[in-house]
CSV table of C-alpha atoms and ligand atoms in Angstrom, one decimal:
chain,number,residue,atom,x,y,z
J,1,UNK,CA,112.7,-7.7,249.5
J,2,UNK,CA,115.9,-8.7,247.3
J,3,UNK,CA,115.2,-6.0,245.3
J,4,UNK,CA,114.7,-3.5,247.8
J,5,UNK,CA,118.0,-4.4,249.2
J,6,UNK,CA,119.7,-4.0,245.5
J,7,UNK,CA,118.2,-0.7,245.6
J,8,UNK,CA,119.2,0.3,249.1
J,9,UNK,CA,122.8,-0.2,248.2
J,10,UNK,CA,122.5,2.5,245.4
J,11,UNK,CA,122.7,5.2,248.4
J,12,UNK,CA,126.2,4.0,249.7
J,13,UNK,CA,128.6,6.9,250.0
J,14,UNK,CA,125.8,9.4,249.9
J,15,UNK,CA,123.2,9.1,252.8
J,16,UNK,CA,125.6,8.7,255.8
J,17,UNK,CA,124.7,9.4,258.7
J,18,UNK,CA,121.5,7.9,257.3
J,19,UNK,CA,121.1,4.5,256.8
J,20,UNK,CA,120.8,2.7,253.4
J,21,UNK,CA,117.0,2.0,252.2
J,22,UNK,CA,115.3,0.7,249.8
J,23,UNK,CA,111.5,0.1,249.2
J,24,UNK,CA,109.5,-1.8,246.6
J,25,UNK,CA,105.5,-1.6,246.3
J,26,UNK,CA,103.7,-4.7,245.0
J,27,UNK,CA,100.1,-4.9,244.1
J,28,UNK,CA,98.6,-7.9,242.7
J,29,UNK,CA,101.7,-9.6,242.5
J,30,UNK,CA,103.5,-7.0,240.4
J,31,UNK,CA,105.9,-4.1,241.3
J,32,UNK,CA,104.1,-0.9,240.7
J,33,UNK,CA,107.0,1.5,242.3
J,34,UNK,CA,110.3,1.3,243.8
J,35,UNK,CA,112.7,3.7,245.4
J,36,UNK,CA,115.7,4.5,247.9
J,37,UNK,CA,117.1,7.2,250.0
J,38,UNK,CA,119.5,8.8,247.7
J,39,UNK,CA,120.9,11.6,249.5
J,40,UNK,CA,121.4,12.3,253.2
J,41,UNK,CA,118.8,15.1,254.2
J,42,UNK,CA,116.6,14.2,251.1
J,43,UNK,CA,113.4,12.2,250.7
J,44,UNK,CA,113.2,8.7,252.6
J,45,UNK,CA,112.9,5.1,250.4
J,46,UNK,CA,109.3,5.2,250.7
J,47,UNK,CA,108.6,8.4,250.0
J,48,UNK,CA,110.7,8.1,246.7
J,49,UNK,CA,108.7,4.6,246.1
J,50,UNK,CA,105.4,6.3,246.7
J,51,UNK,CA,106.4,9.0,244.3
J,52,UNK,CA,107.3,6.6,241.6
J,53,UNK,CA,103.8,5.1,241.2
J,54,UNK,CA,102.1,6.2,238.2
J,55,UNK,CA,98.5,5.7,239.4
J,56,UNK,CA,98.6,6.6,243.4
J,57,UNK,CA,95.1,5.0,243.7
J,58,UNK,CA,96.7,1.5,243.2
J,59,UNK,CA,98.7,2.0,246.2
J,60,UNK,CA,95.6,1.2,248.6
J,61,UNK,CA,96.0,-2.5,249.5
J,62,UNK,CA,99.5,-2.9,248.5
J,63,UNK,CA,102.3,-4.8,250.0
J,64,UNK,CA,105.4,-2.8,250.9
J,65,UNK,CA,108.7,-4.1,251.1
J,66,UNK,CA,111.3,-1.9,253.0
J,67,UNK,CA,114.6,-2.7,254.3
J,68,UNK,CA,114.4,-0.6,257.4
J,69,UNK,CA,111.3,0.0,259.9
J,70,UNK,CA,109.7,3.2,258.3
J,71,UNK,CA,110.2,6.2,260.6
J,72,UNK,CA,107.9,7.8,263.0
J,73,UNK,CA,109.6,10.9,263.8
J,74,UNK,CA,109.6,14.2,262.0
J,75,UNK,CA,113.2,15.0,261.0
J,76,UNK,CA,114.0,16.3,257.5
J,77,UNK,CA,110.6,14.5,256.3
J,78,UNK,CA,107.7,13.7,257.8
J,79,UNK,CA,107.2,10.0,259.1
J,80,UNK,CA,107.1,7.2,256.7
J,81,UNK,CA,104.9,5.3,258.8
J,82,UNK,CA,102.3,8.1,258.8
J,83,UNK,CA,102.4,8.0,254.5
J,84,UNK,CA,102.0,4.5,254.3
J,85,UNK,CA,99.0,4.5,256.9
J,86,UNK,CA,97.5,7.4,255.1
J,87,UNK,CA,97.9,5.8,251.6
J,88,UNK,CA,96.1,2.4,253.2
J,89,UNK,CA,98.7,-0.3,252.5
J,90,UNK,CA,97.9,-3.6,253.3
J,91,UNK,CA,101.2,-5.3,254.6
J,92,UNK,CA,104.6,-4.2,255.4
J,93,UNK,CA,107.4,-6.5,255.2
J,94,UNK,CA,110.4,-4.9,257.1
J,95,UNK,CA,114.0,-6.5,257.3
J,96,UNK,CA,115.3,-4.6,260.4
J,97,UNK,CA,114.2,-2.5,263.3
J,98,UNK,CA,115.4,1.1,263.1
J,99,UNK,CA,118.2,1.2,266.0
J,100,UNK,CA,117.7,5.0,266.1
J,101,UNK,CA,116.3,5.6,269.6
J,102,UNK,CA,114.0,8.3,268.0
J,103,UNK,CA,112.4,5.3,265.7
J,104,UNK,CA,113.3,2.0,267.2
J,105,UNK,CA,109.9,0.1,267.2
J,106,UNK,CA,107.5,3.0,267.2
J,107,UNK,CA,106.9,3.1,263.3
J,108,UNK,CA,105.8,-0.5,263.5
J,109,UNK,CA,103.4,0.0,266.4
J,110,UNK,CA,102.1,3.0,264.8
J,111,UNK,CA,101.3,0.9,261.7
J,112,UNK,CA,100.0,-2.1,263.5
J,113,UNK,CA,97.7,0.3,265.3
J,114,UNK,CA,96.5,1.5,262.1
J,115,UNK,CA,95.4,-2.1,261.4
J,116,UNK,CA,98.3,-2.7,258.9
J,117,UNK,CA,100.0,-6.0,259.1
J,118,UNK,CA,103.4,-5.6,259.8
J,119,UNK,CA,106.1,-8.7,259.4
J,120,UNK,CA,109.7,-7.8,260.8
J,121,UNK,CA,112.8,-9.9,260.1
J,122,UNK,CA,112.6,-10.2,256.2
J,123,UNK,CA,116.2,-11.0,255.0
J,124,UNK,CA,117.4,-9.8,258.2
J,125,UNK,CA,120.8,-10.8,258.1
J,126,UNK,CA,121.1,-9.2,254.5
J,127,UNK,CA,119.6,-6.1,256.3
J,128,UNK,CA,122.0,-6.2,259.3
J,129,UNK,CA,124.8,-6.3,256.9
J,130,UNK,CA,123.5,-3.6,254.4
J,131,UNK,CA,123.6,-0.8,257.4
J,132,UNK,CA,126.5,-2.7,259.3
J,133,UNK,CA,128.1,1.2,259.7
J,134,UNK,CA,124.3,2.4,261.3
J,135,UNK,CA,124.0,-0.4,263.4
J,136,UNK,CA,127.7,-0.4,264.8
J,137,UNK,CA,127.7,3.0,265.4
J,138,UNK,CA,124.3,3.0,267.4
J,139,UNK,CA,125.1,-0.2,269.3
J,140,UNK,CA,128.6,0.0,269.9
J,141,UNK,CA,128.7,3.8,270.3
J,142,UNK,CA,132.1,4.1,267.8
J,143,UNK,CA,132.4,4.1,264.1
J,144,UNK,CA,132.4,1.0,261.8
J,145,UNK,CA,136.3,0.2,261.8
J,146,UNK,CA,137.8,-1.4,258.7
J,147,UNK,CA,141.5,-2.0,258.3
J,148,UNK,CA,143.1,-2.0,255.1
J,149,UNK,CA,146.5,-2.9,254.1
J,150,UNK,CA,148.5,-4.4,250.9
J,151,UNK,CA,151.4,-7.2,251.6
J,152,UNK,CA,153.8,-9.0,249.7
J,153,UNK,CA,153.5,-12.8,249.5
J,154,UNK,CA,155.9,-13.3,252.0
J,155,UNK,CA,153.8,-11.2,254.3
J,156,UNK,CA,155.7,-8.0,254.4
J,157,UNK,CA,154.0,-4.4,254.2
J,158,UNK,CA,156.9,-2.2,253.5
J,159,UNK,CA,160.6,-2.7,253.1
J,160,UNK,CA,163.1,-2.1,255.6
J,161,UNK,CA,163.3,1.7,254.9
J,162,UNK,CA,159.6,2.1,254.8
J,163,UNK,CA,159.1,2.0,251.4
J,164,UNK,CA,155.8,0.6,250.7
J,165,UNK,CA,155.1,1.8,247.2
J,166,UNK,CA,154.2,-0.6,244.4
J,167,UNK,CA,153.0,-3.8,246.4
J,168,UNK,CA,149.4,-3.8,245.0
J,169,UNK,CA,149.0,-3.0,241.2
J,170,UNK,CA,147.5,0.1,239.9
J,171,UNK,CA,143.8,-1.5,239.6
J,172,UNK,CA,144.0,-2.5,243.3
J,173,UNK,CA,144.8,1.1,244.2
J,174,UNK,CA,142.0,2.3,242.4
J,175,UNK,CA,139.6,0.1,244.2
J,176,UNK,CA,140.9,1.7,247.3
J,177,UNK,CA,139.4,5.1,245.7
J,178,UNK,CA,135.9,3.2,245.5
J,179,UNK,CA,136.2,2.4,249.5
J,180,UNK,CA,137.1,5.8,250.3
J,181,UNK,CA,134.3,6.9,248.8
J,182,UNK,CA,132.0,4.7,250.8
J,183,UNK,CA,133.3,5.6,254.3
J,184,UNK,CA,132.8,8.8,256.7
J,185,UNK,CA,136.5,8.9,257.2
J,186,UNK,CA,139.9,7.8,256.4
J,187,UNK,CA,142.8,7.3,259.0
J,188,UNK,CA,146.4,7.1,258.9
J,189,UNK,CA,149.1,7.2,261.6
J,190,UNK,CA,152.2,9.5,261.7
J,191,UNK,CA,154.6,7.3,260.1
J,192,UNK,CA,152.7,6.7,257.2
J,193,UNK,CA,151.8,10.4,256.7
J,194,UNK,CA,155.4,11.0,256.9
J,195,UNK,CA,156.8,8.3,254.5
J,196,UNK,CA,153.9,8.6,251.8
J,197,UNK,CA,152.7,12.1,252.1
J,198,UNK,CA,149.1,10.7,251.1
J,199,UNK,CA,146.0,12.9,250.2
J,200,UNK,CA,143.7,10.6,251.4
J,201,UNK,CA,141.1,11.7,249.0
J,202,UNK,CA,138.9,10.1,246.4
J,203,UNK,CA,140.4,11.2,243.0
J,204,UNK,CA,140.4,7.8,240.9
J,205,UNK,CA,137.1,6.8,241.1
J,206,UNK,CA,133.9,8.6,239.7
J,207,UNK,CA,131.4,9.4,241.9
J,208,UNK,CA,129.6,12.4,243.7
J,209,UNK,CA,130.3,11.1,247.1
J,210,UNK,CA,131.6,13.9,249.4
J,211,UNK,CA,135.4,13.8,250.3
J,212,UNK,CA,136.0,11.7,253.5
J,213,UNK,CA,137.3,13.2,256.7
J,214,UNK,CA,140.9,12.7,257.0
J,215,UNK,CA,142.1,11.6,260.4
J,216,UNK,CA,145.8,11.7,261.1
J,217,UNK,CA,146.9,10.0,264.5
J,218,UNK,CA,150.2,11.9,265.3
J,219,UNK,CA,150.7,11.9,269.0
J,220,UNK,CA,153.7,14.2,268.9
J,221,UNK,CA,152.7,16.5,266.0
J,222,UNK,CA,155.6,15.1,263.7
J,223,UNK,CA,154.1,15.5,260.4
J,224,UNK,CA,155.0,18.7,258.7
J,225,UNK,CA,152.5,21.7,257.9
J,226,UNK,CA,153.2,22.0,254.3
J,227,UNK,CA,151.8,17.9,253.8
J,228,UNK,CA,149.0,17.3,251.4
J,229,UNK,CA,147.1,16.3,254.6
J,230,UNK,CA,146.8,19.9,255.8
J,231,UNK,CA,146.2,21.7,252.7
J,232,UNK,CA,142.5,22.6,253.9
J,233,UNK,CA,140.9,21.0,251.1
J,234,UNK,CA,139.2,18.3,253.5
J,235,UNK,CA,138.0,18.5,256.8
J,236,UNK,CA,140.9,17.0,258.7
J,237,UNK,CA,141.3,15.9,262.5
J,238,UNK,CA,144.9,15.5,264.2
J,239,UNK,CA,144.9,13.6,267.2
J,240,UNK,CA,147.9,14.1,269.5
J,241,UNK,CA,149.1,14.8,273.1
J,242,UNK,CA,149.8,18.5,272.7
J,243,UNK,CA,147.3,20.9,271.4
J,244,UNK,CA,143.9,21.6,270.5
J,245,UNK,CA,142.6,24.1,267.9
J,246,UNK,CA,140.8,24.9,264.8
J,247,UNK,CA,142.2,26.4,261.7
J,248,UNK,CA,141.4,26.4,258.0
J,249,UNK,CA,139.4,22.9,257.8
J,250,UNK,CA,142.0,21.4,260.5
J,251,UNK,CA,141.1,20.6,263.8
J,252,UNK,CA,143.7,19.5,266.6
J,253,UNK,CA,142.3,17.5,269.2
J,254,UNK,CA,144.7,16.8,272.5
J,255,UNK,CA,143.9,13.6,274.1
J,256,UNK,CA,145.3,11.8,277.3
J,257,UNK,CA,148.0,9.0,276.6
J,258,UNK,CA,145.9,6.6,278.4
J,259,UNK,CA,143.1,5.3,276.3
J,260,UNK,CA,144.3,7.0,273.5
J,261,UNK,CA,142.7,4.8,271.2
J,262,UNK,CA,139.4,4.5,272.6
J,263,UNK,CA,139.1,8.2,273.2
J,264,UNK,CA,139.4,9.1,269.3
J,265,UNK,CA,136.8,6.5,268.7
J,266,UNK,CA,134.6,8.2,271.2
J,267,UNK,CA,135.5,11.7,269.8
J,268,UNK,CA,134.3,10.2,266.2
J,269,UNK,CA,131.2,9.0,267.7
J,270,UNK,CA,130.5,12.5,269.3
J,271,UNK,CA,131.2,14.0,265.6
J,272,UNK,CA,128.5,11.7,264.2
J,273,UNK,CA,131.4,9.8,261.9
J,274,UNK,CA,129.9,6.2,261.3
J,275,UNK,CA,132.7,4.6,259.6
J,276,UNK,CA,136.5,4.7,259.4
J,277,UNK,CA,138.6,3.2,257.0
J,278,UNK,CA,142.2,2.8,258.5
J,279,UNK,CA,144.6,2.8,255.7
J,280,UNK,CA,147.8,2.2,257.7
J,281,UNK,CA,150.6,2.1,259.0
J,282,UNK,CA,151.3,-1.4,260.6
J,283,UNK,CA,151.7,0.3,264.2
J,284,UNK,CA,148.4,1.9,264.1
J,285,UNK,CA,146.7,-0.9,262.7
J,286,UNK,CA,148.0,-3.2,265.4
J,287,UNK,CA,147.0,-1.0,268.2
J,288,UNK,CA,143.4,-1.2,267.0
J,289,UNK,CA,144.0,-5.1,266.5
J,290,UNK,CA,145.4,-5.5,270.1
J,291,UNK,CA,142.3,-3.7,271.5
J,292,UNK,CA,140.3,-5.9,269.5
J,293,UNK,CA,138.9,-2.8,268.0
J,294,UNK,CA,138.0,-3.5,264.2
J,295,UNK,CA,135.0,-5.1,262.3
J,296,UNK,CA,136.6,-6.0,259.0
J,297,UNK,CA,140.0,-5.9,257.3
J,298,UNK,CA,140.7,-5.9,253.6
J,299,UNK,CA,144.1,-7.0,252.8
J,300,UNK,CA,145.7,-7.1,249.3
J,301,UNK,CA,148.2,-10.0,248.7
J,302,UNK,CA,150.6,-9.3,245.8
J,303,UNK,CA,152.6,-12.1,244.4
J,304,UNK,CA,156.2,-10.2,244.9
J,305,UNK,CA,158.5,-10.8,247.8
J,306,UNK,CA,160.6,-8.4,249.7
J,307,UNK,CA,162.6,-11.2,252.0
J,308,UNK,CA,162.7,-8.8,254.9
J,309,UNK,CA,161.1,-5.6,256.2
J,310,UNK,CA,158.1,-4.6,258.2
J,311,UNK,CA,155.9,-7.3,259.0
J,312,UNK,CA,152.1,-7.6,258.0
J,313,UNK,CA,149.7,-7.4,261.1
J,314,UNK,CA,148.4,-10.4,262.4
J,315,UNK,CA,144.7,-10.6,262.7
J,316,UNK,CA,142.9,-12.2,265.8
J,317,UNK,CA,139.2,-13.6,265.8
J,318,UNK,CA,139.3,-13.2,262.1
J,319,UNK,CA,137.1,-15.1,259.5
J,320,UNK,CA,137.7,-14.9,255.7
J,321,UNK,CA,134.3,-14.0,254.4
J,322,UNK,CA,135.5,-13.4,250.6
J,323,UNK,CA,138.3,-13.4,248.2
J,324,UNK,CA,138.6,-11.8,244.9
J,325,UNK,CA,141.3,-11.2,242.3
J,326,UNK,CA,142.5,-8.1,240.6
J,327,UNK,CA,144.7,-9.7,238.1
J,328,UNK,CA,147.8,-11.0,239.9
J,329,UNK,CA,146.5,-9.3,243.5
J,330,UNK,CA,144.3,-11.4,245.8
J,331,UNK,CA,141.9,-9.3,248.0
J,332,UNK,CA,141.0,-10.9,251.1
J,333,UNK,CA,138.1,-10.0,253.3
J,334,UNK,CA,137.9,-10.6,257.0
J,335,UNK,CA,135.3,-9.8,259.4
J,336,UNK,CA,136.1,-9.9,263.2
J,337,UNK,CA,133.9,-12.8,265.0
J,338,UNK,CA,134.6,-11.8,268.3
J,339,UNK,CA,134.2,-7.9,267.9
U,1,AOF,C1,112.8,5.3,256.9
U,1,AOF,N1,113.2,5.5,255.3
U,1,AOF,O1,114.7,5.7,253.9
U,1,AOF,C2,115.6,6.2,255.9
U,1,AOF,C3,115.3,6.3,257.0
U,1,AOF,O2,117.3,13.4,259.2
U,1,AOF,P1,116.1,12.7,258.6
U,1,AOF,O3,114.7,13.1,258.7
U,1,AOF,O4,116.6,12.0,257.1
U,1,AOF,O5,116.0,11.1,259.6
U,1,AOF,C4,117.0,10.3,259.5
U,1,AOF,C5,116.4,9.2,260.5
U,1,AOF,O6,115.4,8.5,259.7
U,1,AOF,C6,117.8,8.1,260.4
U,1,AOF,O7,118.8,8.0,261.6
U,1,AOF,C7,116.9,6.9,260.7
U,1,AOF,O8,116.4,6.8,261.9
U,1,AOF,C8,115.8,7.2,259.7
U,1,AOF,N2,116.1,6.8,258.3
U,1,AOF,N3,114.1,6.0,257.9
U,1,AOF,O9,111.9,5.3,257.3
U,1,AOF,C9,114.5,6.2,255.0
U,1,AOF,N4,116.8,6.8,255.4
U,2,ZN,ZN1,111.0,7.6,256.8
């Protein structure tokens, strides 16, 4: 199952809104095939694993390790549970049930009815973590929310004049491009858009991931039309209090002041956006923190000092889960333990 999980992660950035899934086929104590879900709309992990086996007769009587319950529905591909039944596998080991209501429990049931032994909950925690976006989306009916900011060691995220350039080093900034490639959408607030004129695209990381959807939270439509965010090169949504409409890859959506943040998340849910990386600024990040609407925070801490400026957000219910060093910068990874 460790190997199946490792394979599943190769789909990161390319399979959403599908989950990442890995599959390993074992016969007489040896791996005879493996595969993963590589591309949204493409074959599922089980089918890729089956197709990788050179002598297909060997699949009969084999054990299959798959990180997610094999599906039971006809979607882009026929049901994986039927495939495993037809090939006569002996035992299927699964990490997690598929929370998608089209499948939930039905794949397991089908295989058990066909006398396949099925064990569920193998490396369950790693499996839940693998598909944290997919599981959060279905269970909380909102995208998985990742907060990201860079702060000085004296806890400022910008100078008094909002200049926030050069807190983290160029390698830390490249990591952010890798992260952009892993999420469905990137969000910024109006002030960050105004001060930084960001592009919010993936340009400093080699990959074939689709560009994320850009989300601008601009209640009073302050960001000028000639800014990069509105260049039409990526789907972009502007949540605001004033207007709704569509034009050249841009969507404006007017929402009420009351529950503005919650309504943004409901709309992203409707649009099947499973994750959002919130890149600032402090006002927007603090709004999400104050409503306890976040799942993960990734904080770059540089060893420079500003002495005064815009204070870095304070997290509540946060547990430090990992630390990483990029030259003199440190990245702290927190997860919300009360989300
Ligand atoms: C599996 N193995 O590798 C994956 C599964 O649109 P489709 O037809 O690709 O179906 C997508 C749904 O199938 C997805 O929401 C999830 O429930 C399941 N994904 N299932 O057996 C896989 N990726
Ligand atoms: Zn499937």
